[in-house]
mmCIF file of C-alpha atoms in Angstrom:
data_model
loop_
_atom_site.group_PDB
_atom_site.id
_atom_site.type_symbol
_atom_site.label_atom_id
_atom_site.label_comp_id
_atom_site.label_asym_id
_atom_site.label_seq_id
_atom_site.Cartn_x
_atom_site.Cartn_y
_atom_site.Cartn_z
ATOM 1 C CA UNK A 22 141.372 137.568 102.420
ATOM 2 C CA UNK A 23 141.774 133.925 103.306
ATOM 3 C CA UNK A 24 139.862 131.360 101.285
ATOM 4 C CA UNK A 25 138.957 127.932 102.620
ATOM 5 C CA UNK A 26 138.605 124.784 100.500
ATOM 6 C CA UNK A 27 138.023 121.211 101.619
ATOM 7 C CA UNK A 28 139.509 118.048 100.088
ATOM 8 C CA UNK A 29 139.329 114.407 101.106
ATOM 9 C CA UNK A 30 143.118 114.176 100.708
ATOM 10 C CA UNK A 31 145.862 116.771 100.482
ATOM 11 C CA UNK A 32 149.358 115.687 99.496
ATOM 12 C CA UNK A 33 152.231 117.967 100.496
ATOM 13 C CA UNK A 34 154.864 117.640 97.789
ATOM 14 C CA UNK A 35 154.657 116.673 94.117
ATOM 15 C CA UNK A 36 157.934 114.820 93.730
ATOM 16 C CA UNK A 37 158.135 111.080 93.167
ATOM 17 C CA UNK A 38 156.344 110.147 96.406
ATOM 18 C CA UNK A 39 153.540 112.653 95.915
ATOM 19 C CA UNK A 40 152.953 111.680 92.298
ATOM 20 C CA UNK A 41 152.982 107.949 93.019
ATOM 21 C CA UNK A 42 150.491 108.393 95.859
ATOM 22 C CA UNK A 43 148.242 110.567 93.681
ATOM 23 C CA UNK A 44 148.301 107.882 90.990
ATOM 24 C CA UNK A 45 147.165 105.144 93.373
ATOM 25 C CA UNK A 46 144.575 107.379 95.017
ATOM 26 C CA UNK A 47 143.016 107.951 91.606
ATOM 27 C CA UNK A 48 142.923 104.181 91.156
ATOM 28 C CA UNK A 49 140.854 104.185 94.350
ATOM 29 C CA UNK A 50 138.519 106.828 92.935
ATOM 30 C CA UNK A 51 139.934 109.669 95.044
ATOM 31 C CA UNK A 52 141.244 112.920 93.571
ATOM 32 C CA UNK A 53 143.740 114.608 95.910
ATOM 33 C CA UNK A 54 145.047 118.141 95.912
ATOM 34 C CA UNK A 55 148.844 118.368 95.721
ATOM 35 C CA UNK A 56 150.572 121.413 97.200
ATOM 36 C CA UNK A 57 154.096 121.787 95.845
ATOM 37 C CA UNK A 58 156.619 124.502 96.664
ATOM 38 C CA UNK A 59 158.697 123.966 93.523
ATOM 39 C CA UNK A 60 158.420 126.242 90.457
ATOM 40 C CA UNK A 61 157.624 123.337 88.127
ATOM 41 C CA UNK A 62 157.531 119.535 87.770
ATOM 42 C CA UNK A 63 160.438 117.416 88.888
ATOM 43 C CA UNK A 64 160.433 117.618 92.665
ATOM 44 C CA UNK A 65 163.876 118.026 94.186
ATOM 45 C CA UNK A 66 165.469 116.961 90.895
ATOM 46 C CA UNK A 67 165.095 120.561 89.750
ATOM 47 C CA UNK A 68 167.546 121.587 92.480
ATOM 48 C CA UNK A 69 170.213 118.938 91.894
ATOM 49 C CA UNK A 70 173.445 119.806 90.141
ATOM 50 C CA UNK A 71 173.351 119.382 86.369
ATOM 51 C CA UNK A 72 175.740 116.438 86.122
ATOM 52 C CA UNK A 73 174.031 114.279 88.775
ATOM 53 C CA UNK A 74 172.779 110.972 87.423
ATOM 54 C CA UNK A 75 170.560 108.224 88.707
ATOM 55 C CA UNK A 76 172.259 105.114 90.045
ATOM 56 C CA UNK A 77 170.003 102.904 87.950
ATOM 57 C CA UNK A 78 169.013 102.705 84.311
ATOM 58 C CA UNK A 79 165.728 104.118 83.033
ATOM 59 C CA UNK A 80 164.114 100.679 83.183
ATOM 60 C CA UNK A 81 164.519 100.636 86.965
ATOM 61 C CA UNK A 82 163.428 104.247 87.520
ATOM 62 C CA UNK A 83 159.712 104.135 86.765
ATOM 63 C CA UNK A 84 156.794 105.822 88.441
ATOM 64 C CA UNK A 85 153.610 103.711 88.440
ATOM 65 C CA UNK A 86 151.613 103.693 85.228
ATOM 66 C CA UNK A 87 154.194 105.226 82.881
ATOM 67 C CA UNK A 88 157.756 104.014 82.257
ATOM 68 C CA UNK A 89 160.646 106.431 82.092
ATOM 69 C CA UNK A 90 161.739 106.991 78.468
ATOM 70 C CA UNK A 91 164.851 104.976 77.519
ATOM 71 C CA UNK A 92 168.277 106.455 78.067
ATOM 72 C CA UNK A 93 171.683 105.089 77.125
ATOM 73 C CA UNK A 94 173.427 104.770 80.482
ATOM 74 C CA UNK A 95 172.414 106.390 83.759
ATOM 75 C CA UNK A 96 169.780 109.118 83.225
ATOM 76 C CA UNK A 97 170.921 112.636 84.203
ATOM 77 C CA UNK A 98 168.954 115.257 86.087
ATOM 78 C CA UNK A 99 167.306 116.839 83.037
ATOM 79 C CA UNK A 100 166.061 113.475 81.763
ATOM 80 C CA UNK A 101 164.380 112.833 85.107
ATOM 81 C CA UNK A 102 162.782 116.296 85.240
ATOM 82 C CA UNK A 103 161.486 115.861 81.689
ATOM 83 C CA UNK A 104 160.000 112.496 82.659
ATOM 84 C CA UNK A 105 158.233 113.970 85.687
ATOM 85 C CA UNK A 106 156.896 116.776 83.477
ATOM 86 C CA UNK A 107 155.437 114.328 80.976
ATOM 87 C CA UNK A 108 154.033 112.201 83.793
ATOM 88 C CA UNK A 109 152.150 115.178 85.235
ATOM 89 C CA UNK A 110 150.881 116.133 81.779
ATOM 90 C CA UNK A 111 149.585 112.637 81.168
ATOM 91 C CA UNK A 112 147.659 112.306 84.427
ATOM 92 C CA UNK A 113 146.666 115.960 84.905
ATOM 93 C CA UNK A 114 146.727 115.817 88.694
ATOM 94 C CA UNK A 115 145.361 118.788 90.644
ATOM 95 C CA UNK A 116 148.661 120.438 91.581
ATOM 96 C CA UNK A 117 149.008 123.934 93.013
ATOM 97 C CA UNK A 118 152.462 125.467 92.723
ATOM 98 C CA UNK A 119 154.500 127.154 93.868
ATOM 99 C CA UNK A 120 152.669 126.831 97.189
ATOM 100 C CA UNK A 121 154.559 126.679 100.468
ATOM 101 C CA UNK A 122 152.786 124.949 103.340
ATOM 102 C CA UNK A 123 153.195 127.067 106.478
ATOM 103 C CA UNK A 124 151.360 124.890 108.975
ATOM 104 C CA UNK A 125 149.353 121.706 109.444
ATOM 105 C CA UNK A 126 146.980 121.548 112.396
ATOM 106 C CA UNK A 127 144.701 118.745 113.569
ATOM 107 C CA UNK A 128 141.656 119.260 115.784
ATOM 108 C CA UNK A 129 140.960 115.597 116.461
ATOM 109 C CA UNK A 130 139.004 114.951 113.295
ATOM 110 C CA UNK A 131 140.029 117.428 110.604
ATOM 111 C CA UNK A 132 143.305 118.823 109.280
ATOM 112 C CA UNK A 133 143.744 122.528 108.590
ATOM 113 C CA UNK A 134 146.534 123.454 106.199
ATOM 114 C CA UNK A 135 147.712 127.025 105.729
ATOM 115 C CA UNK A 136 149.668 127.681 102.564
ATOM 116 C CA UNK A 137 150.679 130.495 100.310
ATOM 117 C CA UNK A 138 153.033 131.523 97.517
ATOM 118 C CA UNK A 139 156.688 130.722 98.087
ATOM 119 C CA UNK A 140 157.335 134.460 97.845
ATOM 120 C CA UNK A 141 155.098 135.656 100.679
ATOM 121 C CA UNK A 142 155.013 139.176 99.293
ATOM 122 C CA UNK A 143 152.901 138.056 96.344
ATOM 123 C CA UNK A 144 149.504 136.429 96.512
ATOM 124 C CA UNK A 145 147.132 135.511 99.298
ATOM 125 C CA UNK A 146 147.463 132.920 102.012
ATOM 126 C CA UNK A 147 144.950 130.130 101.615
ATOM 127 C CA UNK A 148 143.474 127.774 104.184
ATOM 128 C CA UNK A 149 142.559 124.221 103.238
ATOM 129 C CA UNK A 150 140.881 121.522 105.260
ATOM 130 C CA UNK A 151 141.291 117.815 104.654
ATOM 131 C CA UNK A 152 140.255 114.491 106.111
ATOM 132 C CA UNK A 153 143.650 113.004 105.257
ATOM 133 C CA UNK A 154 147.103 114.476 104.714
ATOM 134 C CA UNK A 155 150.049 112.798 102.999
ATOM 135 C CA UNK A 156 153.465 114.250 103.743
ATOM 136 C CA UNK A 157 155.658 113.598 100.702
ATOM 137 C CA UNK A 158 158.220 116.314 101.309
ATOM 138 C CA UNK A 159 161.361 114.228 100.836
ATOM 139 C CA UNK A 160 164.684 115.266 102.333
ATOM 140 C CA UNK A 161 166.255 117.857 100.040
ATOM 141 C CA UNK A 162 165.019 120.867 101.990
ATOM 142 C CA UNK A 163 166.569 119.513 105.203
ATOM 143 C CA UNK A 164 170.340 119.209 104.665
ATOM 144 C CA UNK A 165 172.463 118.022 107.579
ATOM 145 C CA UNK A 166 175.731 119.703 108.526
ATOM 146 C CA UNK A 167 177.627 118.289 111.503
ATOM 147 C CA UNK A 168 178.973 120.476 114.257
ATOM 148 C CA UNK A 169 182.714 120.668 113.797
ATOM 149 C CA UNK A 170 185.456 122.754 115.426
ATOM 150 C CA UNK A 171 187.300 125.398 113.476
ATOM 151 C CA UNK A 172 186.518 127.223 110.265
ATOM 152 C CA UNK A 173 187.969 128.131 106.882
ATOM 153 C CA UNK A 174 188.584 131.506 105.310
ATOM 154 C CA UNK A 175 186.657 130.492 102.205
ATOM 155 C CA UNK A 176 183.063 129.593 101.474
ATOM 156 C CA UNK A 177 180.928 126.768 102.833
ATOM 157 C CA UNK A 178 178.542 124.733 100.682
ATOM 158 C CA UNK A 179 176.371 121.652 100.982
ATOM 159 C CA UNK A 180 175.521 119.146 98.271
ATOM 160 C CA UNK A 181 172.016 120.655 98.484
ATOM 161 C CA UNK A 182 173.262 123.887 96.895
ATOM 162 C CA UNK A 183 176.273 122.598 94.944
ATOM 163 C CA UNK A 184 176.182 124.683 91.730
ATOM 164 C CA UNK A 185 178.377 122.515 89.511
ATOM 165 C CA UNK A 186 182.076 122.378 88.827
ATOM 166 C CA UNK A 187 182.539 125.688 86.986
ATOM 167 C CA UNK A 188 182.141 127.715 90.178
ATOM 168 C CA UNK A 189 185.225 125.991 91.610
ATOM 169 C CA UNK A 190 187.499 126.113 88.591
ATOM 170 C CA UNK A 191 191.115 126.814 89.565
ATOM 171 C CA UNK A 192 190.435 126.765 93.316
ATOM 172 C CA UNK A 193 191.238 124.548 96.293
ATOM 173 C CA UNK A 194 188.222 122.558 97.470
ATOM 174 C CA UNK A 195 187.589 120.218 100.395
ATOM 175 C CA UNK A 196 184.740 117.743 99.914
ATOM 176 C CA UNK A 197 183.525 116.106 103.143
ATOM 177 C CA UNK A 198 181.613 112.841 103.036
ATOM 178 C CA UNK A 199 182.274 109.236 102.080
ATOM 179 C CA UNK A 200 178.936 108.486 100.422
ATOM 180 C CA UNK A 201 177.664 108.755 96.882
ATOM 181 C CA UNK A 202 177.304 112.546 96.805
ATOM 182 C CA UNK A 203 180.782 113.083 98.187
ATOM 183 C CA UNK A 204 182.313 110.675 95.686
ATOM 184 C CA UNK A 205 180.434 112.089 92.704
ATOM 185 C CA UNK A 206 181.148 115.720 93.509
ATOM 186 C CA UNK A 207 184.806 115.081 94.376
ATOM 187 C CA UNK A 208 185.254 113.062 91.184
ATOM 188 C CA UNK A 209 183.765 115.847 89.069
ATOM 189 C CA UNK A 210 185.841 118.555 90.737
ATOM 190 C CA UNK A 211 189.127 116.733 90.111
ATOM 191 C CA UNK A 212 188.719 117.871 86.505
ATOM 192 C CA UNK A 213 188.888 121.585 87.372
ATOM 193 C CA UNK A 214 190.160 122.093 90.925
ATOM 194 C CA UNK A 215 192.681 121.007 93.541
ATOM 195 C CA UNK A 216 190.541 118.626 95.591
ATOM 196 C CA UNK A 217 190.963 117.020 98.987
ATOM 197 C CA UNK A 218 188.282 114.397 99.643
ATOM 198 C CA UNK A 219 187.798 113.956 103.393
ATOM 199 C CA UNK A 220 186.160 110.820 104.810
ATOM 200 C CA UNK A 221 185.882 109.293 108.266
ATOM 201 C CA UNK A 222 186.976 105.898 106.972
ATOM 202 C CA UNK A 223 188.305 104.317 103.817
ATOM 203 C CA UNK A 224 185.768 104.572 100.980
ATOM 204 C CA UNK A 225 183.559 101.489 100.751
ATOM 205 C CA UNK A 226 183.289 100.985 96.995
ATOM 206 C CA UNK A 227 180.496 98.745 95.812
ATOM 207 C CA UNK A 228 181.418 96.093 93.247
ATOM 208 C CA UNK A 229 181.680 97.670 89.816
ATOM 209 C CA UNK A 230 178.712 95.693 88.477
ATOM 210 C CA UNK A 231 176.295 96.870 91.197
ATOM 211 C CA UNK A 232 173.877 99.644 90.239
ATOM 212 C CA UNK A 233 170.435 100.940 91.121
ATOM 213 C CA UNK A 234 168.667 97.895 89.717
ATOM 214 C CA UNK A 235 170.418 95.785 92.349
ATOM 215 C CA UNK A 236 169.508 98.331 95.009
ATOM 216 C CA UNK A 237 165.854 98.138 94.005
ATOM 217 C CA UNK A 238 165.759 94.338 93.922
ATOM 218 C CA UNK A 239 167.466 93.926 97.270
ATOM 219 C CA UNK A 240 165.438 96.626 98.969
ATOM 220 C CA UNK A 241 162.293 94.944 97.690
ATOM 221 C CA UNK A 242 163.480 91.628 99.114
ATOM 222 C CA UNK A 243 164.100 93.307 102.473
ATOM 223 C CA UNK A 244 160.666 94.915 102.480
ATOM 224 C CA UNK A 245 158.907 91.643 101.692
ATOM 225 C CA UNK A 246 160.884 89.721 104.300
ATOM 226 C CA UNK A 247 160.133 92.238 107.039
ATOM 227 C CA UNK A 248 156.464 92.362 105.970
ATOM 228 C CA UNK A 249 156.276 88.596 106.470
ATOM 229 C CA UNK A 250 157.755 88.926 109.937
ATOM 230 C CA UNK A 251 161.073 87.409 108.891
ATOM 231 C CA UNK A 252 164.519 88.635 109.839
ATOM 232 C CA UNK A 253 165.847 91.541 107.799
ATOM 233 C CA UNK A 254 168.198 89.902 105.258
ATOM 234 C CA UNK A 255 170.160 93.123 104.814
ATOM 235 C CA UNK A 256 170.511 95.140 101.671
ATOM 236 C CA UNK A 257 173.194 95.886 99.154
ATOM 237 C CA UNK A 258 174.660 98.443 101.564
ATOM 238 C CA UNK A 259 176.661 95.698 103.264
ATOM 239 C CA UNK A 260 178.681 95.516 100.037
ATOM 240 C CA UNK A 261 179.697 99.166 100.211
ATOM 241 C CA UNK A 262 178.484 102.768 100.270
ATOM 242 C CA UNK A 263 179.422 104.134 96.849
ATOM 243 C CA UNK A 264 177.780 103.076 93.591
ATOM 244 C CA UNK A 265 180.371 102.993 90.831
ATOM 245 C CA UNK A 266 178.769 105.252 88.253
ATOM 246 C CA UNK A 267 181.088 105.827 85.260
ATOM 247 C CA UNK A 268 182.463 109.212 86.407
ATOM 248 C CA UNK A 269 183.396 107.908 89.858
ATOM 249 C CA UNK A 270 184.884 104.710 88.471
ATOM 250 C CA UNK A 271 187.007 106.684 85.994
ATOM 251 C CA UNK A 272 188.291 109.116 88.628
ATOM 252 C CA UNK A 273 189.085 106.328 91.088
ATOM 253 C CA UNK A 274 190.907 104.150 88.564
ATOM 254 C CA UNK A 275 192.883 107.107 87.215
ATOM 255 C CA UNK A 276 194.154 107.837 90.724
ATOM 256 C CA UNK A 277 192.555 111.294 90.854
ATOM 257 C CA UNK A 278 189.919 110.315 93.416
ATOM 258 C CA UNK A 279 191.686 109.480 96.669
ATOM 259 C CA UNK A 280 190.295 109.786 100.165
ATOM 260 C CA UNK A 281 192.074 111.568 103.002
ATOM 261 C CA UNK A 282 191.193 111.009 106.686
ATOM 262 C CA UNK A 283 188.905 113.703 108.064
ATOM 263 C CA UNK A 284 190.769 116.429 109.902
ATOM 264 C CA UNK A 285 190.273 117.028 113.625
ATOM 265 C CA UNK A 286 189.742 120.754 113.156
ATOM 266 C CA UNK A 287 188.710 122.747 110.096
ATOM 267 C CA UNK A 288 191.492 125.217 110.875
ATOM 268 C CA UNK A 289 193.847 122.601 109.411
ATOM 269 C CA UNK A 290 192.416 123.120 105.925
ATOM 270 C CA UNK A 291 193.926 125.555 103.434
ATOM 271 C CA UNK A 292 191.085 125.710 100.927
ATOM 272 C CA UNK A 293 188.860 128.236 99.178
ATOM 273 C CA UNK A 294 185.714 126.133 99.507
ATOM 274 C CA UNK A 295 184.376 123.357 101.705
ATOM 275 C CA UNK A 296 181.453 121.263 100.480
ATOM 276 C CA UNK A 297 179.558 119.221 103.074
ATOM 277 C CA UNK A 298 178.254 116.005 101.508
ATOM 278 C CA UNK A 299 176.931 114.820 104.828
ATOM 279 C CA UNK A 300 173.397 113.856 103.968
ATOM 280 C CA UNK A 301 169.920 115.001 104.867
ATOM 281 C CA UNK A 302 167.194 114.495 107.412
ATOM 282 C CA UNK A 303 163.492 113.901 106.646
ATOM 283 C CA UNK A 304 161.767 117.202 105.907
ATOM 284 C CA UNK A 305 159.034 116.765 108.534
ATOM 285 C CA UNK A 306 159.171 120.282 109.967
ATOM 286 C CA UNK A 307 155.648 121.249 108.962
ATOM 287 C CA UNK A 308 154.138 118.150 110.655
ATOM 288 C CA UNK A 309 156.747 117.555 113.356
ATOM 289 C CA UNK A 310 154.326 118.037 116.258
ATOM 290 C CA UNK A 311 152.032 115.411 114.709
ATOM 291 C CA UNK A 312 154.769 112.801 114.250
ATOM 292 C CA UNK A 313 156.864 110.681 116.579
ATOM 293 C CA UNK A 314 160.231 111.830 115.260
ATOM 294 C CA UNK A 315 162.063 108.835 116.706
ATOM 295 C CA UNK A 316 160.007 106.211 114.881
ATOM 296 C CA UNK A 317 158.536 108.188 111.998
ATOM 297 C CA UNK A 318 155.032 107.224 113.144
ATOM 298 C CA UNK A 319 152.097 109.673 112.865
ATOM 299 C CA UNK A 320 150.442 110.515 116.170
ATOM 300 C CA UNK A 321 147.037 111.227 114.604
ATOM 301 C CA UNK A 322 144.752 109.239 112.333
ATOM 302 C CA UNK A 323 144.665 110.379 108.737
ATOM 303 C CA UNK A 324 148.287 111.532 108.565
ATOM 304 C CA UNK A 325 150.630 109.537 106.339
ATOM 305 C CA UNK A 326 154.329 109.794 105.533
ATOM 306 C CA UNK A 327 155.382 108.538 102.100
ATOM 307 C CA UNK A 328 158.813 108.469 100.495
ATOM 308 C CA UNK A 329 160.941 108.085 103.605
ATOM 309 C CA UNK A 330 163.011 104.992 104.323
ATOM 310 C CA UNK A 331 162.901 105.989 107.997
ATOM 311 C CA UNK A 332 159.087 105.829 108.096
ATOM 312 C CA UNK A 333 158.216 103.336 105.346
ATOM 313 C CA UNK A 334 161.046 100.934 104.671
ATOM 314 C CA UNK A 335 163.982 100.182 102.362
ATOM 315 C CA UNK A 336 163.799 101.849 98.961
ATOM 316 C CA UNK A 337 160.918 104.187 99.834
ATOM 317 C CA UNK A 338 163.078 107.193 98.976
ATOM 318 C CA UNK A 339 163.700 106.092 95.364
ATOM 319 C CA UNK A 340 161.659 106.724 92.219
ATOM 320 C CA UNK A 341 160.687 103.104 91.633
ATOM 321 C CA UNK A 342 160.940 101.904 95.213
ATOM 322 C CA UNK A 343 158.271 104.270 96.540
ATOM 323 C CA UNK A 344 155.472 102.588 94.565
ATOM 324 C CA UNK A 345 154.467 99.801 97.018
ATOM 325 C CA UNK A 346 154.383 102.260 99.926
ATOM 326 C CA UNK A 347 152.327 104.767 97.935
ATOM 327 C CA UNK A 348 149.951 102.001 96.886
ATOM 328 C CA UNK A 349 149.432 100.820 100.468
ATOM 329 C CA UNK A 350 148.903 104.381 101.661
ATOM 330 C CA UNK A 351 146.259 104.959 98.984
ATOM 331 C CA UNK A 352 144.492 101.758 100.005
ATOM 332 C CA UNK A 353 144.546 102.783 103.674
ATOM 333 C CA UNK A 354 143.152 106.216 102.841
ATOM 334 C CA UNK A 355 140.415 104.732 100.651
ATOM 335 C CA UNK A 356 139.368 102.507 103.563
ATOM 336 C CA UNK A 357 139.074 105.576 105.826
ATOM 337 C CA UNK A 358 137.182 107.574 103.194
ATOM 338 C CA UNK A 359 134.721 104.765 102.508
ATOM 339 C CA UNK A 360 134.138 104.201 106.210
ATOM 340 C CA UNK A 361 133.266 107.836 106.892
#
């Protein structure tokens, strides 16, 4: 039997954007319910491949209210998941997991959210109502694969389900994509496989000294400039596309990591595996009819998108960069709650 519960705010997703928004809502005296479809703390970081690291040091990877524990170098996946776990334990947010949100409806004044266990065969569907809904679903569940002629006789992958290098040991692998994921995965695979790294243009390496701290600072400068009505000064992306984390730098300088122009047809490839490192789209499926997908603007009052550079601004999709957007969202929600 369905049960119905009402909350002033429901946050969909308990990754970095959801947690940051919950933190600032509590500062406003509002306790939200977070519905998260992951098995435990860590957001999408639980799904990333084991060797993935942040582009910035721990000091530039903080959620509001609690710094990330120190780490020598760029923190890996497990360090980030452990940090998120401790963050949740400290603040004891009201998080229900694993709960998959099936639908979000709006009747002109109230949201109705239907959710249930990720495995639909176990547990009951629940119905929640809320005055405000925050969509903090990130991008990981919405990988993008371009339409391309031809095929291969082997197996297709995406960076979203890349299992690590051991699966590809002793095989021929094509890695498609000239961004950070493509460079990191191709660099790692050169240790165990015969790799062809396919890009549409020559790799745009960032200067060796640039890392996530520079990305954060420059994205913050862009956000402040645009907020003041000034011209966008541009971010660090005009210096290149690929952050030179140690593994990528080593593979490039050793000559193992070399780009090859993208083929015209996949039939040209003689490989056992092809890994698409072609990015993601915002995971707005559950609220898509309530959002202008071109601008990332909600069509109804009380709906908020947090953690998306497309909807918020530069840096909103990073651990530390999401904070100002989460803070503003919490303030906006508090104004609505107090006015009702």
